[in-house]
Tab-separated table of C-alpha atoms in Angstrom:
chain	number	residue	atom	x	y	z
N	1	MET	CA	9.594	-18.057	0.569
N	2	SER	CA	9.000	-15.388	-2.154
N	3	LYS	CA	5.664	-13.867	-2.038
N	4	LEU	CA	3.456	-11.992	-4.834
N	5	ILE	CA	2.385	-8.554	-3.744
N	6	VAL	CA	-0.221	-6.506	-5.300
N	7	LEU	CA	-0.058	-2.787	-4.277
N	8	THR	CA	-2.327	-0.004	-5.027
N	9	GLY	CA	-1.170	3.489	-5.272
N	10	ALA	CA	2.334	2.353	-6.007
N	11	THR	CA	3.403	5.601	-7.585
N	12	ARG	CA	3.739	7.925	-4.856
N	13	GLY	CA	3.839	8.420	-1.195
N	14	LEU	CA	3.776	5.298	1.097
N	15	GLY	CA	3.043	3.033	-1.801
N	16	ARG	CA	6.188	4.172	-3.674
N	17	ALA	CA	8.040	3.807	-0.667
N	18	LEU	CA	7.206	0.022	0.038
N	19	VAL	CA	8.289	-0.997	-3.327
N	20	PRO	CA	12.030	-0.945	-2.838
N	21	PRO	CA	12.089	-2.976	0.565
N	22	PHE	CA	9.742	-5.557	-0.841
N	23	VAL	CA	11.772	-6.052	-3.880
N	24	ALA	CA	14.957	-6.091	-1.900
N	25	SER	CA	13.553	-8.948	0.526
N	26	GLY	CA	12.958	-11.072	-2.786
N	27	HIS	CA	9.206	-10.610	-3.467
N	28	THR	CA	7.322	-9.830	-6.703
N	29	VAL	CA	5.769	-6.646	-6.534
N	30	VAL	CA	2.622	-5.960	-9.061
N	31	GLY	CA	1.499	-2.291	-8.539
N	32	CYS	CA	-0.756	0.574	-9.895
N	33	GLY	CA	-0.702	4.165	-9.928
N	34	ARG	CA	-2.700	6.918	-11.834
N	35	SER	CA	0.486	8.442	-13.501
N	36	GLN	CA	1.680	6.858	-16.576
N	37	LYS	CA	5.059	8.526	-16.353
N	38	GLN	CA	5.629	7.280	-12.788
N	39	VAL	CA	4.348	3.908	-13.817
N	40	ASP	CA	7.166	3.892	-16.524
N	41	GLU	CA	9.710	4.965	-14.076
N	42	LEU	CA	8.888	2.164	-11.787
N	43	ALA	CA	9.054	-0.586	-14.660
N	44	LYS	CA	12.408	0.817	-15.537
N	45	LEU	CA	13.795	0.480	-11.979
N	46	PHE	CA	12.040	-2.823	-11.142
N	47	PRO	CA	11.731	-4.846	-14.568
N	48	ALA	CA	9.887	-8.300	-14.734
N	49	PRO	CA	8.903	-10.237	-12.729
N	50	HIS	CA	7.541	-7.113	-11.135
N	51	ALA	CA	4.958	-5.375	-13.068
N	52	PHE	CA	3.331	-1.762	-13.042
N	53	ALA	CA	0.229	-0.332	-14.743
N	54	ALA	CA	-1.512	3.117	-14.986
N	55	ILE	CA	-4.883	2.344	-13.356
N	56	ASP	CA	-7.649	4.544	-11.575
N	57	VAL	CA	-9.009	2.515	-8.903
N	58	THR	CA	-12.181	4.266	-9.151
N	59	ASP	CA	-12.764	2.642	-12.678
N	60	ALA	CA	-14.143	-0.793	-11.672
N	61	ALA	CA	-13.833	-2.058	-15.372
N	62	ALA	CA	-10.360	-1.002	-15.523
N	63	VAL	CA	-9.512	-2.673	-12.213
N	64	SER	CA	-11.191	-5.744	-13.430
N	65	ALA	CA	-9.292	-6.085	-16.456
N	66	TRP	CA	-6.041	-5.162	-14.774
N	67	ALA	CA	-6.689	-8.047	-12.325
N	68	ALA	CA	-7.757	-10.625	-15.066
N	69	GLY	CA	-4.168	-10.253	-16.503
N	70	VAL	CA	-2.298	-10.131	-13.263
N	71	LEU	CA	-3.899	-13.214	-12.206
N	72	LYS	CA	-3.112	-14.932	-15.477
N	73	SER	CA	0.483	-13.768	-15.528
N	74	HIS	CA	1.428	-14.145	-11.785
N	75	GLY	CA	-1.578	-15.961	-10.078
N	76	PRO	CA	-3.437	-14.773	-6.684
N	77	PRO	CA	-1.584	-12.491	-4.617
N	78	ASP	CA	-0.022	-13.534	-1.325
N	79	LEU	CA	-0.484	-10.111	-0.027
N	80	LEU	CA	-3.037	-7.443	-1.247
N	81	VAL	CA	-2.148	-3.902	-0.113
N	82	ASN	CA	-4.972	-1.347	-0.715
N	83	ASN	CA	-3.015	1.848	-0.264
N	84	ALA	CA	-4.297	4.292	-2.954
N	85	ALA	CA	-6.098	7.283	-1.262
N	86	VAL	CA	-6.677	11.063	-1.302
N	87	MET	CA	-6.893	13.587	1.207
N	88	ASN	CA	-9.637	16.397	0.974
N	89	THR	CA	-8.309	20.331	1.084
N	90	PRO	CA	-8.801	21.239	4.748
N	91	ALA	CA	-12.071	23.050	5.219
N	92	VAL	CA	-15.253	22.529	7.545
N	93	LEU	CA	-17.418	20.082	6.074
N	94	TRP	CA	-20.031	22.348	4.788
N	95	GLU	CA	-17.626	24.215	2.712
N	96	VAL	CA	-16.027	21.064	1.092
N	97	PRO	CA	-17.361	20.757	-2.521
N	98	ALA	CA	-19.425	17.883	-3.381
N	99	GLU	CA	-17.128	16.997	-6.349
N	100	GLU	CA	-14.248	16.717	-3.822
N	101	PHE	CA	-16.082	14.676	-1.341
N	102	ASP	CA	-17.628	12.450	-4.000
N	103	ARG	CA	-13.973	11.722	-5.632
N	104	LEU	CA	-12.627	10.994	-2.153
N	105	ILE	CA	-15.156	8.685	-1.352
N	106	ASP	CA	-14.871	6.951	-4.793
N	107	VAL	CA	-10.903	6.605	-4.338
N	108	ASN	CA	-10.875	5.651	-0.662
N	109	VAL	CA	-13.837	3.515	-0.275
N	110	LYS	CA	-15.078	2.381	-3.506
N	111	GLY	CA	-11.578	2.182	-4.903
N	112	ILE	CA	-10.820	-0.622	-2.017
N	113	ALA	CA	-14.017	-2.444	-3.018
N	114	ASN	CA	-13.195	-2.498	-6.721
N	115	VAL	CA	-9.812	-4.087	-6.174
N	116	ILE	CA	-11.267	-6.801	-3.553
N	117	ARG	CA	-13.883	-7.472	-5.862
N	118	ALA	CA	-11.203	-8.157	-8.584
N	119	PHE	CA	-8.551	-10.080	-6.657
N	120	VAL	CA	-10.041	-11.592	-3.637
N	121	PRO	CA	-12.268	-14.340	-5.381
N	122	ALA	CA	-9.068	-16.012	-6.670
N	123	MET	CA	-7.521	-15.711	-3.136
N	124	VAL	CA	-10.535	-17.255	-1.566
N	125	ALA	CA	-10.434	-20.027	-4.135
N	126	ARG	CA	-6.967	-20.858	-2.869
N	127	ALA	CA	-7.816	-20.125	0.884
N	128	SER	CA	-4.854	-18.230	1.302
N	129	GLY	CA	-3.562	-14.567	1.338
N	130	VAL	CA	-3.637	-11.490	3.424
N	131	ILE	CA	-5.556	-8.174	2.493
N	132	VAL	CA	-4.398	-4.919	4.030
N	133	ASN	CA	-6.551	-1.959	3.622
N	134	LEU	CA	-4.606	1.297	4.727
N	135	SER	CA	-6.640	3.101	7.448
N	136	SER	CA	-5.481	6.006	9.588
N	137	GLY	CA	-5.388	7.379	12.856
N	138	TRP	CA	-8.313	9.451	11.471
N	139	GLY	CA	-10.279	6.130	11.087
N	140	ARG	CA	-10.155	5.797	14.646
N	141	GLY	CA	-10.292	9.314	15.967
N	142	THR	CA	-11.171	12.610	14.534
N	143	SER	CA	-9.981	16.192	13.719
N	144	PRO	CA	-11.675	19.314	12.425
N	145	GLN	CA	-11.574	20.228	8.581
N	146	VAL	CA	-10.917	16.592	7.594
N	147	ALA	CA	-14.335	15.156	8.148
N	148	PRO	CA	-14.581	13.649	4.577
N	149	TYR	CA	-11.060	11.790	4.990
N	150	CYS	CA	-12.064	10.648	8.513
N	151	ALA	CA	-15.507	9.472	7.028
N	152	SER	CA	-13.625	7.377	4.567
N	153	LYS	CA	-11.129	5.912	6.841
N	154	TYR	CA	-13.864	4.973	9.251
N	155	ALA	CA	-15.625	3.196	6.312
N	156	VAL	CA	-12.341	1.344	5.521
N	157	GLU	CA	-12.251	0.100	9.141
N	158	GLY	CA	-15.878	-1.391	9.070
N	159	LEU	CA	-15.547	-2.595	5.622
N	160	THR	CA	-12.295	-4.504	6.422
N	161	LYS	CA	-13.596	-5.933	9.748
N	162	SER	CA	-16.710	-7.383	8.058
N	163	LEU	CA	-14.679	-8.764	5.241
N	164	ALA	CA	-12.519	-10.402	7.747
N	165	GLN	CA	-15.802	-12.334	8.779
N	166	GLU	CA	-16.278	-13.436	5.529
N	167	LEU	CA	-13.110	-14.950	4.640
N	168	PRO	CA	-12.253	-18.623	4.824
N	169	ARG	CA	-10.040	-20.000	7.497
N	170	GLY	CA	-6.530	-19.249	6.628
N	171	MET	CA	-7.202	-15.945	5.096
N	172	ALA	CA	-6.829	-12.367	6.896
N	173	ALA	CA	-8.119	-8.974	6.232
N	174	VAL	CA	-6.717	-6.077	8.283
N	175	PRO	CA	-7.216	-2.610	8.636
N	176	LEU	CA	-3.873	-0.818	9.047
N	177	ASN	CA	-2.957	2.603	10.601
N	178	PRO	CA	0.443	3.311	8.969
N	179	GLY	CA	1.214	6.146	11.733
N	180	VAL	CA	2.024	9.632	10.861
N	181	ILE	CA	4.606	10.013	8.072
N	182	ASP	CA	5.470	13.228	6.018
N	183	THR	CA	4.016	12.856	2.707
N	184	ASP	CA	2.317	15.010	0.111
N	185	MET	CA	-0.942	13.932	1.626
N	186	LEU	CA	0.007	14.914	5.099
N	187	ARG	CA	1.626	18.198	3.931
N	188	GLN	CA	-1.809	18.877	2.303
N	189	ALA	CA	-3.316	18.447	5.604
N	190	TRP	CA	-0.720	19.911	8.060
N	191	SER	CA	1.437	22.025	5.818
N	192	ASP	CA	4.928	22.261	7.122
N	193	GLY	CA	3.913	20.643	10.195
N	194	ALA	CA	4.483	17.495	8.384
N	195	SER	CA	8.154	17.879	8.383
N	196	ALA	CA	8.323	16.796	12.010
N	197	TYR	CA	7.364	13.294	11.294
N	198	PRO	CA	9.484	10.545	9.755
N	199	LYS	CA	9.910	10.241	5.867
N	200	ALA	CA	8.000	7.649	3.719
N	201	ASP	CA	11.531	5.766	3.008
N	202	ALA	CA	12.284	5.472	6.813
N	203	TRP	CA	8.817	4.339	7.646
N	204	ALA	CA	8.847	1.729	4.849
N	205	THR	CA	11.855	0.012	6.312
N	206	ARG	CA	9.820	-1.011	9.121
N	207	ALA	CA	6.530	-1.364	7.418
N	208	ALA	CA	7.564	-3.658	4.780
N	209	PRO	CA	8.434	-6.625	7.140
N	210	PHE	CA	5.526	-5.835	9.425
N	211	LEU	CA	3.214	-6.270	6.450
N	212	LEU	CA	5.068	-9.322	5.377
N	213	ASN	CA	4.710	-11.016	8.677
N	214	LEU	CA	0.840	-10.560	8.995
N	215	SER	CA	-0.821	-13.964	8.984
N	216	ALA	CA	-4.356	-15.394	9.404
N	217	ALA	CA	-3.889	-15.094	13.141
N	218	ASP	CA	-4.265	-10.990	12.471
N	219	ASN	CA	-7.728	-11.506	10.729
N	220	GLY	CA	-9.972	-8.845	11.638
N	221	LYS	CA	-7.384	-6.930	13.961
N	222	SER	CA	-7.082	-3.214	13.772
N	223	LEU	CA	-3.233	-2.792	13.792
N	224	SER	CA	-0.946	0.096	13.406
N	225	VAL	CA	2.690	0.099	12.166
N	226	SER	CA	5.012	0.024	14.959
């Protein structure tokens, strides 16, 4: 059965890589990203019923307006994937500028809350759907020079597990560690060392069916793409 998938951070990295396999499997993708140019490129490649919008997830009002339009045109999502995230420039914690730390928390944590606030009430009213919030190995372990990112992903784990306890029977919220993938974000953290890991497109061929197979039985579980 065709599903409606709402995906944040759809214009680059893991989000962009997930769009083609979702579409190829017969599902409808509604996505957002910050770049209007990349949104336009996605819209050209994947026309209606798919839909893409330039949205900054840190802007609660913009997210709410976007969601209202999506709910009116497409209905509540069957799968909501909160993928949008940023990485700090590697540095010891006391050298990370306040503005950079704040932006990271705004995107990685508050952005997820904004999207949940906008979409999940309609999913709850229907009592069905899966919410996946992208976590990280750095949401379950730590490394030096990425303290802000670790903090944000630990927050995602806690936020998601608490949300899982609040959902009605038949729904699920899952914090998902995607694994280590060669993306711009990983290159920011590990430089050329990122090239030793799988490319996003190869990862997405495994991740898309994994995400589509999540169900109420997975509610509250910290999972990893295998």
